[in-house]
mmCIF file of C-alpha atoms in Angstrom:
data_model
loop_
_atom_site.group_PDB
_atom_site.id
_atom_site.type_symbol
_atom_site.label_atom_id
_atom_site.label_comp_id
_atom_site.label_asym_id
_atom_site.label_seq_id
_atom_site.Cartn_x
_atom_site.Cartn_y
_atom_site.Cartn_z
ATOM 1 C CA MET A 1 -69.901 20.249 -59.310
ATOM 2 C CA LYS A 2 -73.014 18.992 -61.075
ATOM 3 C CA ILE A 3 -73.615 16.421 -58.325
ATOM 4 C CA ILE A 4 -73.363 19.124 -55.645
ATOM 5 C CA LEU A 5 -75.769 21.383 -57.549
ATOM 6 C CA ASN A 6 -78.263 18.539 -57.990
ATOM 7 C CA TYR A 7 -77.964 17.639 -54.301
ATOM 8 C CA THR A 8 -78.535 21.290 -53.321
ATOM 9 C CA ILE A 9 -81.548 21.626 -55.600
ATOM 10 C CA LEU A 10 -83.131 18.355 -54.459
ATOM 11 C CA THR A 11 -82.538 18.678 -50.721
ATOM 12 C CA GLY A 12 -82.066 22.399 -50.154
ATOM 13 C CA MET A 13 -78.901 21.516 -48.220
ATOM 14 C CA ARG A 14 -75.315 22.313 -49.152
ATOM 15 C CA LEU A 15 -72.538 19.802 -48.703
ATOM 16 C CA ARG A 16 -69.702 20.997 -46.498
ATOM 17 C CA PHE A 17 -66.240 19.568 -46.991
ATOM 18 C CA PRO A 18 -63.638 19.695 -44.227
ATOM 19 C CA PRO A 19 -60.689 21.991 -44.972
ATOM 20 C CA LEU A 20 -57.644 20.327 -46.499
ATOM 21 C CA PRO A 21 -54.427 20.297 -44.500
ATOM 22 C CA ARG A 22 -51.839 22.740 -45.848
ATOM 23 C CA SER A 23 -49.599 19.915 -47.104
ATOM 24 C CA ALA A 24 -52.480 18.331 -49.050
ATOM 25 C CA LEU A 25 -53.491 21.658 -50.570
ATOM 26 C CA LYS A 26 -49.870 22.378 -51.491
ATOM 27 C CA THR A 27 -49.584 18.963 -53.159
ATOM 28 C CA LEU A 28 -52.836 19.504 -55.060
ATOM 29 C CA THR A 29 -51.844 22.943 -56.365
ATOM 30 C CA TYR A 30 -48.374 21.674 -57.301
ATOM 31 C CA SER A 31 -49.935 18.788 -59.220
ATOM 32 C CA LEU A 32 -52.280 21.127 -61.102
ATOM 33 C CA MET A 33 -49.352 23.386 -61.981
ATOM 34 C CA HIS A 34 -47.321 20.365 -63.096
ATOM 35 C CA PHE A 35 -50.153 19.106 -65.333
ATOM 36 C CA THR A 36 -50.475 22.570 -66.906
ATOM 37 C CA VAL A 37 -46.747 22.864 -67.604
ATOM 38 C CA ALA A 38 -46.440 19.303 -68.906
ATOM 39 C CA ILE A 39 -49.400 19.676 -71.275
ATOM 40 C CA SER A 40 -48.187 23.086 -72.484
ATOM 41 C CA VAL A 41 -44.664 21.841 -73.199
ATOM 42 C CA ALA A 42 -45.948 18.690 -74.897
ATOM 43 C CA PHE A 43 -48.268 20.778 -77.075
ATOM 44 C CA ALA A 44 -45.433 23.172 -77.974
ATOM 45 C CA LEU A 45 -43.291 20.207 -79.042
ATOM 46 C CA THR A 46 -45.932 18.162 -80.867
ATOM 47 C CA GLY A 47 -48.535 20.671 -82.018
ATOM 48 C CA SER A 48 -51.174 18.067 -81.158
ATOM 49 C CA TRP A 49 -53.631 18.420 -78.278
ATOM 50 C CA GLN A 50 -54.173 14.643 -78.243
ATOM 51 C CA ALA A 51 -50.468 13.928 -77.833
ATOM 52 C CA ALA A 52 -50.086 16.820 -75.380
ATOM 53 C CA LEU A 53 -52.888 15.512 -73.171
ATOM 54 C CA ALA A 54 -51.572 11.945 -73.297
ATOM 55 C CA ILE A 55 -48.053 13.030 -72.385
ATOM 56 C CA GLY A 56 -49.251 15.681 -69.976
ATOM 57 C CA LEU A 57 -51.401 13.251 -68.026
ATOM 58 C CA ILE A 58 -48.870 10.424 -67.836
ATOM 59 C CA GLU A 59 -45.686 12.365 -67.045
ATOM 60 C CA PRO A 60 -46.889 14.166 -63.878
ATOM 61 C CA VAL A 61 -48.240 10.912 -62.428
ATOM 62 C CA ILE A 62 -44.864 9.211 -62.905
ATOM 63 C CA GLN A 63 -43.072 12.325 -61.644
ATOM 64 C CA THR A 64 -45.268 12.445 -58.526
ATOM 65 C CA LEU A 65 -44.468 8.812 -57.758
ATOM 66 C CA ALA A 66 -40.752 9.478 -58.286
ATOM 67 C CA TYR A 67 -40.951 12.530 -56.012
ATOM 68 C CA THR A 68 -42.614 10.457 -53.284
ATOM 69 C CA LEU A 69 -39.855 7.838 -53.482
ATOM 70 C CA HIS A 70 -37.239 10.607 -53.415
ATOM 71 C CA GLU A 71 -38.817 12.206 -50.331
ATOM 72 C CA ASN A 72 -39.002 8.840 -48.554
ATOM 73 C CA ALA A 73 -35.323 8.175 -49.299
ATOM 74 C CA TRP A 74 -34.365 11.589 -47.907
ATOM 75 C CA ALA A 75 -36.536 11.047 -44.831
ATOM 76 C CA LYS A 76 -34.732 7.762 -44.133
ATOM 77 C CA ALA A 77 -31.359 9.368 -44.812
ATOM 78 C CA GLY A 78 -32.312 12.225 -42.470
ATOM 79 C CA ALA A 79 -32.271 9.799 -39.566
ATOM 80 C CA GLN A 80 -28.616 9.095 -40.338
ATOM 81 C CA ALA A 81 -25.729 11.549 -40.561
ATOM 82 C CA ILE A 82 -24.933 12.402 -44.161
ATOM 83 C CA THR A 83 -21.298 13.057 -44.962
ATOM 84 C CA LEU A 84 -19.847 13.924 -48.317
ATOM 85 C CA GLY A 85 -16.274 13.101 -49.287
#
């Protein structure tokens, strides 16, 4: 934000960013929600903001990677018929 303000003040021009696709915006808001929940739960369990931030920043990153792998596996399985029992 500071960079944008400095750019606006120095040049008199505003930077325009292209709109995010819905899927990207959904992923971003989900990630922010996940960080908030993870940090809140970690703080409730530890009582320490340092520990809560450490846990809260690491866990969602790992969870996001796991979710991506899970989605890829389901996408590949979607090409094949899935039968149970």
